[in-house]
Amino acid sequence: MTQDPFGGMFQDPFQGTARGEAIRVAAERDRKPMRGRIPGEIGIWIFLFGDMIAFGLIFITFVSARMDDPVMFEQSRQTLHLTFGAINTLLLLCGSLFVVRGIRAMRTGSPNAWKIFALCWLTGLWFVVNKFIEYAMVIDDGHNIGTNLFYGYYFIFTAAHLLHLVLAMIGMAVVVRIAKRPVHTAKDLRWAEVFGAYWHLVDLLWVVLFPLIYLMRV
Amino acid sequence: MTPTDADQLEQDMAIVDRNIKHAGRPVLVVWLVLMLATLVSWYLGDGHGATKFAAVAVIVTAFVKVALVGDHFMELRTAPPQLRWAFMAWCVLVPSILCGIYLLRS
Amino acid sequence: MTVKDFEPSSPTSIEHMAPSQSYKDLTPAQRDAQSMNRIGQLVCAFWGPGMIVLFGIGAIWLSGYWPPAKLPGASATEVLEWYQAHNTRLKIGLVFMTCAYAVMCWYGVVMACQTRRKEGAFPVWTYVQLTCMACGTAQIVIMGAAWATAAFRAGGCSDKNPCNLVPGSQEYLAYAHDVQMFHDFGWMILLGTWMPFTFWNLALAAAILLDKTPHPVFPRWAGYFSILSGVSYMLGSGDWFFFEGAMGWNGILALYWVFIIFGGWVMAFAWLSYKNVQKGYVHTQDILT
């Protein structure tokens, strides 16, 4: 009934025997429920932690490279457009708020849930537009991915984050479609929580990326 | 349904009810705090404040914000403790390494 | 909030089918009927870790390609000297390494077979997996040939073909430049062409996560893990843009993280496929109609 998360990998040598049956009955009788509830399902958390490790390495790489050549990094940092970065952070935080409220609306059966998720999607869209304007401005100033290591990292790390955001927006679009259904099952709520958790990941990665790249001075 | 599945279900439903209530005012407060912290970081990073202090403050603030997002937005407060501790471990380990690199090599 | 919200979706017809029978419960006739398919899948699953072992012998021990001995910023002369220093050993290592990458096909097929069981007349996700795997194998085998070309020309001075190259002369530098170009070519293929591998992983994830039956072919967490690995390979793109740092071909992000995740993915799915076969999910179809 509840799906074994390990897919039956660990086989029971006593299965099918009388002793096995006795063990099973005793275990069922004494088993306690797991403390706490996993939002979504365990799989999305495996994905989130993996991505957090990858981005953790990215953060460490960037700061380490900054300390290797602080002068060049600071000079290049000065040419960035901080306003865009800050507004983007605020946008994603609003998006996260909308996700939480949207999930609440779905759980309480409100018919407006899909509108809230759509608002979240719009904050993502605004972020993407901002990003392209910002890239255009930086390239217009004459800085490219190959100019120096700072710009190389700037472009490729923010692009990696942008890709994550685009995927999150696709996820949000799916949630909007699910939220529009008149009746929600447990599976629908699970998908909303899964894509919601992924949106929060995209948000929190940017919350760290913005200060590291745009704000940190040496 | 076995007895323990029913217990799990009941506990899960109680947790979801708690999260529904939490998604009201408490989450709004946390969101406001996050927005304000962003503005403060922006101010510090835009050339105000002593360099070393600003840099460390900005990193630490960022990860405090991440911890808040995890706890209140991602519902980790009501998640199994192992999951929450794994997340918090990342929130503590990474800024420690970053500040360490920054302070030791500057 | 009512209990109804938490009820699982209603049971489908396949719940009443016996999806598997463990090998030890089969009659000898049934064992024979299953045996070719069973042996095939077990052999293919074995080549997951087998591929890693072959790679270890070839790339790590014999040739020294992993970790990269010559960084992206090395000069042409350095690269030429490295190839000349252990030329035969390097070439033997390359044979092992190319075997490792070719045998990846065997490994991928067992996962495709398993997902095939869950798809109907037109197994879309299985087809995508197979085509992407074939593409990935083809390109990575060419990488072996590219490095072999560099090694061939670098060790190509002999009595019959005296090169008479004076180190530092124009001809020497041109010679070293040719060798370096093929050396670079191999690295560009290995990390930069992550696309077929990513799509392979994502197709596998789709086959697992979009499954509406109560018994997906692999556990759901494996589907998410496949998405994680597919997305992680994208970091290999740094290899085309960076000459140094963590995104160069010797970097933590572009090389080590990608390889660690790929190795983890191979081992995880080889293990899961093996367990599936042991549980008896060999060739019974298990689809919603």
Coordinates of C-alpha atoms in Angstrom, one line a residue:
Chain A
M1 CA 0.0 0.0 0.0
T2 CA 2.5 2.7 1.0
Q3 CA 5.2 2.3 -1.5
D4 CA 8.5 1.0 -0.2
P5 CA 10.9 3.8 -1.0
F6 CA 13.8 1.4 -1.7
G7 CA 11.7 -0.6 -4.2
G8 CA 12.1 -3.9 -2.4
M9 CA 15.9 -3.8 -2.6
F10 CA 16.4 -5.4 0.7
Q11 CA 15.0 -8.8 0.6
D12 CA 13.9 -10.6 3.7
P13 CA 15.4 -14.1 4.1
F14 CA 12.5 -15.2 6.3
Q15 CA 9.8 -14.2 3.9
G16 CA 7.3 -16.9 3.4
T17 CA 8.2 -18.9 6.5
A18 CA 6.3 -19.2 9.7
R19 CA 9.1 -17.4 11.6
G20 CA 9.0 -14.7 9.0
E21 CA 5.2 -14.3 9.6
A22 CA 5.7 -14.0 13.4
I23 CA 8.5 -11.4 12.9
R24 CA 6.3 -9.4 10.6
V25 CA 3.3 -9.4 12.9
A26 CA 5.5 -8.3 15.8
A27 CA 7.1 -5.6 13.8
E28 CA 3.8 -4.2 12.6
R29 CA 2.5 -4.1 16.1
D30 CA 5.5 -2.2 17.5
R31 CA 6.2 0.1 14.6
K32 CA 5.8 3.9 15.2
P33 CA 5.0 6.4 12.5
M34 CA 7.9 8.4 11.2
R35 CA 8.2 11.7 13.0
G36 CA 7.5 14.6 10.7
R37 CA 6.2 14.8 7.2
I38 CA 8.4 14.9 4.1
P39 CA 7.1 17.8 1.9
G40 CA 6.5 16.4 -1.6
E41 CA 8.4 13.1 -1.6
I42 CA 11.9 12.0 -0.7
G43 CA 13.1 11.9 -4.3
I44 CA 12.8 15.7 -4.8
W45 CA 14.9 16.2 -1.6
I46 CA 17.6 13.9 -3.1
F47 CA 17.6 16.2 -6.1
L48 CA 17.6 19.3 -4.0
F49 CA 20.6 18.2 -1.9
G50 CA 22.5 17.1 -4.9
D51 CA 22.0 20.5 -6.5
M52 CA 22.9 22.2 -3.3
I53 CA 26.2 20.3 -3.2
A54 CA 26.9 21.3 -6.8
F55 CA 26.1 24.9 -6.2
G56 CA 28.1 24.8 -2.9
L57 CA 31.1 23.9 -5.0
I58 CA 30.3 26.7 -7.3
F59 CA 30.2 29.2 -4.4
I60 CA 33.4 27.9 -3.0
T61 CA 35.0 28.1 -6.5
F62 CA 33.9 31.7 -7.0
V63 CA 35.2 33.0 -3.6
S64 CA 38.4 31.1 -4.0
A65 CA 39.0 32.6 -7.4
R66 CA 38.2 36.0 -6.0
M67 CA 40.9 35.7 -3.4
D68 CA 43.3 34.6 -6.1
D69 CA 43.0 37.9 -8.0
P70 CA 41.1 40.4 -5.8
V71 CA 42.0 43.4 -7.8
M72 CA 40.7 42.1 -11.1
F73 CA 37.6 40.7 -9.5
E74 CA 36.8 44.0 -7.8
Q75 CA 37.4 46.0 -10.9
S76 CA 35.1 43.7 -12.9
R77 CA 32.5 43.6 -10.1
Q78 CA 32.2 47.4 -10.2
T79 CA 30.9 47.2 -13.8
L80 CA 28.0 45.0 -12.9
H81 CA 24.5 46.4 -12.5
L82 CA 23.6 45.8 -8.9
T83 CA 20.0 47.1 -9.2
F84 CA 19.0 44.3 -11.5
G85 CA 20.5 41.7 -9.2
A86 CA 18.7 43.1 -6.1
I87 CA 15.4 43.4 -7.9
N88 CA 15.7 39.8 -9.1
T89 CA 16.3 38.7 -5.5
L90 CA 13.1 40.5 -4.3
L91 CA 11.2 39.0 -7.3
L92 CA 12.1 35.5 -6.4
L93 CA 11.3 36.0 -2.7
C94 CA 7.8 37.2 -3.8
G95 CA 7.6 34.1 -6.0
S96 CA 8.4 31.9 -3.0
L97 CA 5.7 33.7 -1.0
F98 CA 3.2 33.0 -3.7
V99 CA 4.1 29.4 -3.8
V100 CA 3.5 29.0 -0.1
R101 CA 0.2 30.8 -0.3
G102 CA -0.8 28.9 -3.4
I103 CA -0.2 25.6 -1.7
R104 CA -2.3 26.7 1.2
A105 CA -5.1 27.7 -1.1
M106 CA -4.9 24.3 -2.8
R107 CA -5.1 22.5 0.6
T108 CA -8.0 24.6 1.8
G109 CA -9.9 24.0 -1.5
S110 CA -9.9 27.6 -2.6
P111 CA -10.6 28.0 -6.3
N112 CA -8.1 30.9 -6.6
A113 CA -5.0 28.7 -6.1
W114 CA -4.1 28.7 -9.7
K115 CA -4.1 32.5 -9.9
I116 CA -1.5 32.6 -7.1
F117 CA 0.7 30.1 -8.8
A118 CA 0.3 32.1 -12.0
L119 CA 1.6 35.2 -10.2
C120 CA 4.6 33.2 -9.1
W121 CA 5.2 32.2 -12.7
L122 CA 5.0 35.9 -13.7
T123 CA 7.7 36.8 -11.2
G124 CA 9.9 34.2 -12.8
L125 CA 9.2 35.7 -16.2
W126 CA 10.1 39.2 -15.0
F127 CA 13.4 37.7 -13.6
V128 CA 14.2 36.2 -17.0
V129 CA 13.5 39.5 -18.8
N130 CA 15.7 41.4 -16.3
K131 CA 18.4 38.9 -16.9
F132 CA 18.5 39.3 -20.6
I133 CA 18.5 43.1 -20.3
E134 CA 21.3 42.8 -17.9
Y135 CA 23.3 40.5 -20.1
A136 CA 22.8 42.8 -23.0
M137 CA 24.0 45.7 -21.0
V138 CA 27.1 43.9 -19.8
I139 CA 28.0 42.7 -23.3
D140 CA 27.4 46.2 -24.7
D141 CA 29.9 47.5 -22.2
G142 CA 32.4 45.2 -23.9
H143 CA 32.6 42.3 -21.4
N144 CA 32.1 38.8 -22.6
I145 CA 32.4 35.3 -21.2
G146 CA 36.0 35.1 -22.4
T147 CA 37.1 38.5 -21.2
N148 CA 38.5 37.3 -17.9
L149 CA 37.8 34.8 -15.2
F150 CA 35.3 37.0 -13.3
Y151 CA 33.1 37.5 -16.3
G152 CA 33.5 33.9 -17.3
Y153 CA 32.2 32.8 -13.9
Y154 CA 29.6 35.5 -13.9
F155 CA 28.1 34.5 -17.1
I156 CA 28.2 30.7 -16.7
F157 CA 27.0 30.6 -13.1
T158 CA 24.2 33.0 -13.6
A159 CA 23.3 31.2 -16.8
A160 CA 23.2 27.9 -14.9
H161 CA 20.9 29.5 -12.4
L162 CA 18.8 30.9 -15.2
L163 CA 18.4 27.5 -16.6
H164 CA 17.2 26.2 -13.3
L165 CA 14.7 29.0 -13.1
V166 CA 13.3 28.3 -16.6
L167 CA 12.8 24.7 -15.5
A168 CA 11.1 25.9 -12.3
M169 CA 8.8 28.1 -14.5
I170 CA 7.8 25.0 -16.5
G171 CA 7.1 23.3 -13.2
M172 CA 5.0 26.2 -12.1
A173 CA 3.0 26.1 -15.3
V174 CA 2.3 22.4 -14.6
V175 CA 1.2 23.3 -11.1
V176 CA -1.1 26.0 -12.5
R177 CA -2.7 23.4 -14.7
I178 CA -3.1 21.0 -11.8
A179 CA -4.5 23.7 -9.6
K180 CA -7.2 24.5 -12.1
R181 CA -8.8 21.1 -11.7
P182 CA -12.0 21.2 -9.6
V183 CA -11.0 18.4 -7.3
H184 CA -7.5 17.7 -6.1
T185 CA -6.2 14.3 -5.1
A186 CA -3.3 13.5 -2.8
K187 CA -1.1 13.1 -5.9
D188 CA -2.0 16.6 -7.2
L189 CA -1.0 18.1 -3.9
R190 CA 2.2 16.1 -4.0
W191 CA 3.2 17.5 -7.4
A192 CA 2.4 21.0 -6.1
E193 CA 4.7 20.5 -3.2
V194 CA 7.4 18.9 -5.3
F195 CA 7.5 21.8 -7.8
G196 CA 7.1 24.3 -5.0
A197 CA 10.1 22.9 -3.2
Y198 CA 12.1 23.2 -6.5
W199 CA 11.0 26.8 -6.8
H200 CA 12.3 27.5 -3.3
L201 CA 15.6 25.9 -4.2
V202 CA 16.0 28.2 -7.2
D203 CA 15.1 31.1 -4.9
L204 CA 17.6 30.2 -2.2
L205 CA 20.4 29.6 -4.7
W206 CA 19.9 33.1 -6.1
V207 CA 19.8 34.5 -2.5
V208 CA 23.3 33.3 -2.1
L209 CA 24.6 33.9 -5.6
F210 CA 23.6 37.5 -5.7
P211 CA 25.7 38.6 -2.7
L212 CA 28.7 36.5 -3.7
I213 CA 28.9 37.9 -7.2
Y214 CA 27.5 41.4 -6.9
L215 CA 28.0 42.5 -3.3
M216 CA 31.1 41.0 -1.9
R217 CA 34.0 43.4 -1.9
V218 CA 37.6 42.6 -1.0
Chain B
M1 CA -4.9 -0.2 6.4
T2 CA -2.6 -1.3 9.2
P3 CA -2.7 0.5 12.5
T4 CA 0.6 2.3 11.9
D5 CA -0.4 3.5 8.5
A6 CA -3.4 5.1 10.1
D7 CA -1.2 6.7 12.7
Q8 CA 1.1 8.0 10.0
L9 CA -1.9 9.4 8.1
E10 CA -3.3 11.1 11.2
Q11 CA 0.0 12.6 12.0
D12 CA 0.5 13.8 8.4
M13 CA -2.9 15.4 8.4
A14 CA -2.2 17.2 11.7
I15 CA 1.0 18.5 10.2
V16 CA -0.6 19.7 7.1
D17 CA -3.2 21.6 9.2
R18 CA -0.4 23.2 11.2
N19 CA 1.3 24.2 7.9
I20 CA -1.9 25.7 6.6
K21 CA -2.2 27.9 9.7
H22 CA 1.5 28.8 9.4
A23 CA 1.1 29.8 5.8
G24 CA -1.0 32.8 7.0
R25 CA 0.5 35.6 9.1
P26 CA 3.8 33.9 10.2
V27 CA 5.0 33.3 6.6
L28 CA 4.1 36.9 5.7
V29 CA 6.3 38.1 8.6
V30 CA 9.2 35.9 7.5
W31 CA 8.8 37.2 3.9
L32 CA 9.0 40.8 5.1
V33 CA 12.1 40.0 7.1
L34 CA 13.7 38.4 4.0
M35 CA 12.9 41.4 1.8
L36 CA 14.3 43.8 4.4
A37 CA 17.5 41.7 4.8
T38 CA 17.9 41.8 1.0
L39 CA 17.7 45.6 1.0
V40 CA 20.2 45.9 3.9
S41 CA 22.6 43.6 2.1
W42 CA 22.3 45.7 -1.0
Y43 CA 23.1 48.8 0.9
L44 CA 26.1 47.2 2.5
G45 CA 27.4 45.8 -0.7
D46 CA 27.0 49.0 -2.6
G47 CA 30.0 50.6 -1.0
H48 CA 28.8 51.4 2.5
G49 CA 30.3 49.9 5.6
A50 CA 33.8 48.6 6.2
T51 CA 34.9 46.1 3.6
K52 CA 35.8 43.1 5.7
F53 CA 32.7 43.4 7.9
A54 CA 30.4 44.0 5.0
A55 CA 31.7 41.0 3.1
V56 CA 31.3 38.6 6.0
A57 CA 27.9 40.1 7.0
V58 CA 26.7 39.7 3.5
I59 CA 27.6 36.0 3.3
V60 CA 26.2 35.2 6.8
T61 CA 23.0 37.1 6.1
A62 CA 22.5 35.3 2.8
F63 CA 22.7 31.9 4.5
V64 CA 20.5 33.0 7.4
K65 CA 18.0 33.9 4.7
V66 CA 18.4 30.4 3.2
A67 CA 17.8 28.8 6.6
L68 CA 14.6 30.9 7.0
V69 CA 13.4 29.9 3.5
G70 CA 14.0 26.3 4.3
D71 CA 12.3 26.3 7.7
H72 CA 9.3 28.4 6.9
F73 CA 8.7 28.2 3.2
M74 CA 9.8 24.6 2.5
E75 CA 8.1 23.3 5.6
L76 CA 11.2 21.8 7.1
R77 CA 10.0 22.7 10.6
T78 CA 7.5 19.9 10.3
A79 CA 9.8 17.6 8.3
P80 CA 11.6 14.6 9.7
P81 CA 14.5 15.9 11.8
Q82 CA 17.2 14.2 9.7
L83 CA 16.0 16.1 6.6
R84 CA 16.0 19.4 8.4
W85 CA 19.5 18.8 9.9
A86 CA 20.9 17.8 6.6
F87 CA 19.6 21.1 5.1
M88 CA 20.9 23.1 8.1
A89 CA 24.3 21.4 7.9
W90 CA 24.6 22.8 4.4
C91 CA 23.5 26.3 5.6
V92 CA 26.2 26.2 8.3
L93 CA 29.0 24.4 6.5
V94 CA 29.1 26.4 3.2
P95 CA 29.2 29.9 4.7
S96 CA 31.9 28.7 7.2
I97 CA 34.1 27.6 4.3
L98 CA 33.4 30.8 2.4
C99 CA 34.2 33.1 5.3
G100 CA 37.2 30.9 6.1
I101 CA 38.6 31.3 2.6
Y102 CA 37.8 35.0 2.6
L103 CA 39.3 35.8 6.0
L104 CA 42.3 33.5 5.8
R105 CA 43.4 34.6 2.4
S106 CA 42.7 38.4 2.5
Chain C
M1 CA -9.1 18.6 5.5
T2 CA -10.7 15.3 5.2
V3 CA -9.3 11.8 5.0
K4 CA -10.6 11.7 1.4
D5 CA -7.8 14.0 0.4
F6 CA -5.2 11.5 1.4
E7 CA -6.7 8.4 0.0
P8 CA -4.5 6.9 -2.7
S9 CA -5.9 6.8 -6.2
S10 CA -8.2 3.8 -6.8
P11 CA -6.5 0.5 -7.5
T12 CA -6.1 -0.3 -11.2
S13 CA -6.6 -3.6 -12.9
I14 CA -2.9 -4.5 -12.8
E15 CA -2.9 -4.6 -9.0
H16 CA -4.5 -8.0 -9.3
M17 CA -1.9 -9.3 -11.7
A18 CA 1.1 -11.1 -10.2
P19 CA 3.9 -8.8 -11.4
S20 CA 6.8 -10.9 -10.5
Q21 CA 7.9 -14.3 -9.2
S22 CA 11.2 -14.6 -7.6
Y23 CA 13.6 -16.8 -9.4
K24 CA 13.6 -19.5 -6.7
D25 CA 9.8 -19.9 -7.0
L26 CA 9.9 -20.8 -10.7
T27 CA 9.6 -24.3 -12.1
P28 CA 12.5 -25.6 -14.2
A29 CA 10.5 -25.1 -17.4
Q30 CA 9.7 -21.5 -16.5
R31 CA 13.4 -21.0 -15.6
D32 CA 14.4 -22.1 -19.0
A33 CA 11.9 -19.9 -20.7
Q34 CA 13.2 -16.9 -18.8
S35 CA 16.9 -17.8 -18.9
M36 CA 18.2 -16.1 -22.0
N37 CA 16.6 -12.8 -21.1
R38 CA 17.6 -13.2 -17.5
I39 CA 21.3 -13.9 -18.3
G40 CA 21.3 -11.1 -20.9
Q41 CA 20.0 -8.6 -18.4
L42 CA 22.3 -9.7 -15.6
V43 CA 25.4 -9.5 -18.0
C44 CA 24.4 -6.0 -19.1
A45 CA 23.8 -4.9 -15.5
F46 CA 27.2 -6.3 -14.6
W47 CA 28.9 -4.1 -17.2
G48 CA 27.9 -1.0 -15.2
P49 CA 30.5 -1.5 -12.5
G50 CA 32.6 -3.4 -15.1
M51 CA 32.7 -0.2 -17.2
I52 CA 34.0 1.7 -14.2
V53 CA 36.7 -0.9 -13.6
L54 CA 37.8 -0.9 -17.2
F55 CA 37.9 2.9 -17.1
G56 CA 40.0 2.8 -13.9
I57 CA 42.5 0.4 -15.5
G58 CA 42.7 2.4 -18.8
A59 CA 42.3 6.0 -17.9
I60 CA 43.5 6.2 -14.3
W61 CA 46.2 3.6 -14.1
L62 CA 47.7 3.1 -17.5
S63 CA 47.3 6.3 -19.5
G64 CA 47.1 8.9 -16.8
Y65 CA 44.2 10.8 -18.4
W66 CA 42.2 10.9 -15.2
P67 CA 43.1 13.1 -13.3
P68 CA 44.2 15.1 -16.3
A69 CA 48.0 15.1 -16.5
K70 CA 48.1 18.0 -18.9
L71 CA 46.0 21.0 -18.0
P72 CA 44.2 23.2 -20.6
G73 CA 46.9 25.8 -20.2
A74 CA 49.8 23.6 -20.9
S75 CA 52.0 24.4 -23.9
A76 CA 52.1 22.3 -27.0
T77 CA 55.7 21.1 -26.2
E78 CA 54.7 19.9 -22.8
V79 CA 51.8 17.9 -24.2
L80 CA 54.1 16.4 -26.9
E81 CA 56.6 15.4 -24.3
W82 CA 54.0 13.8 -22.1
Y83 CA 52.7 11.7 -25.0
Q84 CA 56.2 10.6 -25.9
A85 CA 57.2 9.8 -22.3
H86 CA 54.9 6.8 -21.9
N87 CA 53.6 6.2 -25.4
T88 CA 53.0 2.5 -25.5
R89 CA 51.5 2.4 -22.0
L90 CA 49.2 5.2 -22.9
K91 CA 48.0 3.5 -26.1
I92 CA 47.2 0.3 -24.2
G93 CA 45.4 2.3 -21.6
L94 CA 43.4 4.0 -24.4
V95 CA 42.3 0.5 -25.7
F96 CA 40.9 -0.3 -22.2
M97 CA 39.3 3.1 -21.9
T98 CA 37.6 2.9 -25.3
C99 CA 36.4 -0.6 -24.3
A100 CA 35.0 0.9 -21.2
Y101 CA 33.0 3.5 -23.1
A102 CA 31.8 1.1 -25.7
V103 CA 30.5 -1.3 -23.1
M104 CA 28.4 1.5 -21.7
C105 CA 25.9 0.4 -24.4
W106 CA 25.4 -3.0 -22.7
Y107 CA 24.8 -1.3 -19.4
G108 CA 22.3 1.1 -20.8
V109 CA 20.3 -1.6 -22.5
V110 CA 19.3 -3.3 -19.3
M111 CA 17.6 -0.1 -18.1
A112 CA 15.9 0.3 -21.4
C113 CA 14.7 -3.3 -21.2
Q114 CA 13.3 -2.7 -17.8
T115 CA 11.5 0.5 -18.8
R116 CA 10.3 -1.3 -22.0
R117 CA 8.3 -3.6 -19.7
K118 CA 6.2 -0.6 -18.6
E119 CA 5.5 0.9 -22.0
G120 CA 3.0 -0.2 -24.5
A121 CA 3.2 -0.8 -28.2
F122 CA 5.4 2.3 -28.9
P123 CA 8.0 2.5 -26.0
V124 CA 8.9 6.2 -26.4
W125 CA 11.1 6.5 -23.4
T126 CA 12.9 3.3 -24.2
Y127 CA 13.6 4.5 -27.7
V128 CA 14.9 7.9 -26.5
Q129 CA 17.2 6.1 -24.1
L130 CA 18.6 3.8 -26.7
T131 CA 19.2 6.5 -29.3
C132 CA 20.8 8.9 -26.8
M133 CA 22.9 6.1 -25.5
A134 CA 24.0 5.1 -29.0
C135 CA 24.9 8.7 -29.8
G136 CA 26.8 9.1 -26.5
T137 CA 28.7 5.9 -27.1
A138 CA 29.6 6.8 -30.7
Q139 CA 31.0 10.2 -29.7
I140 CA 33.0 8.9 -26.7
V141 CA 34.5 6.2 -28.8
I142 CA 35.7 8.8 -31.3
M143 CA 37.3 10.6 -28.3
G144 CA 39.4 7.5 -27.8
A145 CA 40.4 7.6 -31.4
A146 CA 41.3 11.3 -31.1
W147 CA 43.7 10.7 -28.3
A148 CA 45.1 7.6 -30.1
T149 CA 45.8 9.9 -33.0
A150 CA 47.7 12.2 -30.8
A151 CA 49.6 9.4 -29.3
F152 CA 50.3 7.8 -32.7
R153 CA 51.8 10.9 -34.2
A154 CA 53.7 11.7 -31.0
G155 CA 55.3 8.3 -30.9
G156 CA 55.8 8.2 -34.6
C157 CA 59.5 8.8 -34.8
S158 CA 61.3 5.6 -35.6
D159 CA 64.3 4.3 -37.7
K160 CA 62.1 4.0 -40.8
N161 CA 60.7 7.5 -40.1
P162 CA 63.4 9.6 -38.4
C163 CA 61.8 12.8 -37.4
N164 CA 65.1 14.6 -36.9
L165 CA 63.3 17.3 -35.1
V166 CA 65.3 19.8 -33.2
P167 CA 63.4 20.8 -30.0
G168 CA 62.4 24.4 -30.3
S169 CA 62.6 24.6 -34.1
Q170 CA 59.6 25.6 -36.3
E171 CA 59.0 22.0 -37.4
Y172 CA 59.0 20.8 -33.8
L173 CA 56.5 23.4 -32.7
A174 CA 54.2 22.5 -35.7
Y175 CA 54.5 18.9 -34.8
A176 CA 53.7 19.5 -31.1
H177 CA 50.8 21.7 -32.2
D178 CA 49.3 18.9 -34.2
V179 CA 49.6 16.6 -31.3
Q180 CA 48.0 19.1 -28.9
M181 CA 45.1 19.7 -31.3
F182 CA 44.0 16.1 -31.1
H183 CA 44.7 16.1 -27.4
D184 CA 42.3 19.0 -27.0
F185 CA 39.8 17.4 -29.4
G186 CA 39.5 14.4 -27.0
W187 CA 38.8 16.6 -24.0
M188 CA 36.3 18.7 -25.9
I189 CA 34.3 15.5 -26.7
L190 CA 34.6 14.0 -23.3
L191 CA 33.1 16.8 -21.2
G192 CA 31.6 19.3 -23.6
T193 CA 29.3 16.9 -25.4
W194 CA 27.1 16.1 -22.4
M195 CA 23.9 16.5 -24.4
P196 CA 23.1 12.9 -25.3
F197 CA 23.9 11.7 -21.8
T198 CA 21.7 14.3 -20.2
F199 CA 18.8 13.4 -22.5
W200 CA 19.4 9.8 -21.8
N201 CA 19.1 10.4 -18.1
L202 CA 16.0 12.6 -18.4
A203 CA 14.3 10.0 -20.6
L204 CA 14.9 7.4 -17.9
A205 CA 13.6 9.8 -15.3
A206 CA 10.5 10.3 -17.3
A207 CA 9.9 6.6 -17.7
I208 CA 10.0 6.3 -13.9
L209 CA 8.3 9.4 -12.7
L210 CA 5.4 9.6 -15.2
D211 CA 4.4 6.1 -14.3
K212 CA 0.9 6.1 -12.8
T213 CA 0.9 2.5 -11.7
P214 CA 1.5 1.6 -8.1
H215 CA 4.7 -0.2 -9.0
P216 CA 7.0 1.9 -11.1
V217 CA 9.8 0.1 -12.8
F218 CA 12.4 1.6 -10.5
P219 CA 11.7 3.4 -7.2
R220 CA 10.7 7.0 -7.6
W221 CA 13.7 8.4 -5.8
A222 CA 15.8 6.9 -8.6
G223 CA 13.9 9.0 -11.1
Y224 CA 14.8 12.1 -9.3
F225 CA 18.4 11.0 -9.0
S226 CA 18.4 10.5 -12.7
I227 CA 17.2 14.1 -13.2
L228 CA 19.9 15.3 -10.9
S229 CA 22.7 13.5 -12.8
G230 CA 21.3 14.6 -16.1
V231 CA 21.4 18.2 -15.1
S232 CA 24.8 17.8 -13.4
Y233 CA 26.5 16.7 -16.7
M234 CA 25.7 20.2 -18.1
L235 CA 28.5 21.6 -16.0
G236 CA 30.8 19.9 -18.4
S237 CA 30.2 22.7 -20.8
G238 CA 32.8 24.8 -18.9
D239 CA 35.3 22.7 -20.6
W240 CA 34.7 24.6 -23.9
F241 CA 34.9 28.0 -22.4
F242 CA 37.5 27.9 -19.7
F243 CA 41.3 27.4 -19.7
E244 CA 41.7 27.3 -16.0
G245 CA 39.9 27.1 -12.7
A246 CA 37.0 24.9 -11.6
M247 CA 35.3 24.9 -15.0
G248 CA 38.4 23.9 -17.0
W249 CA 38.7 20.3 -18.0
N250 CA 40.7 19.6 -14.8
G251 CA 38.3 21.5 -12.6
I252 CA 36.2 20.3 -9.7
L253 CA 33.0 21.3 -11.4
A254 CA 33.5 20.4 -15.0
L255 CA 35.4 17.1 -14.4
Y256 CA 35.2 15.7 -10.9
W257 CA 31.6 16.5 -10.0
V258 CA 30.4 15.3 -13.4
F259 CA 32.3 12.0 -13.2
I260 CA 31.3 11.4 -9.5
I261 CA 27.7 11.8 -10.3
F262 CA 27.9 9.7 -13.5
G263 CA 29.7 6.9 -11.5
G264 CA 27.0 7.1 -8.8
W265 CA 24.2 7.0 -11.4
V266 CA 25.8 3.9 -13.1
M267 CA 26.2 2.0 -9.9
A268 CA 22.8 2.9 -8.6
F269 CA 21.0 1.8 -11.7
A270 CA 23.1 -1.3 -12.2
W271 CA 22.2 -2.3 -8.7
L272 CA 18.5 -1.5 -9.1
S273 CA 18.3 -3.4 -12.4
Y274 CA 20.0 -6.4 -10.8
K275 CA 17.5 -6.4 -8.0
N276 CA 14.7 -6.1 -10.5
V277 CA 15.9 -9.2 -12.3
Q278 CA 16.3 -11.1 -9.0
K279 CA 12.8 -10.3 -8.0
G280 CA 11.6 -11.8 -11.2
Y281 CA 10.8 -8.6 -13.3
V282 CA 12.5 -10.0 -16.3
H283 CA 10.1 -9.7 -19.3
T284 CA 6.6 -9.5 -17.9
Q285 CA 4.8 -6.5 -19.3
D286 CA 3.2 -4.4 -16.6
I287 CA 1.2 -1.7 -18.3
L288 CA -2.0 0.2 -17.8
T289 CA -4.5 -0.5 -20.5

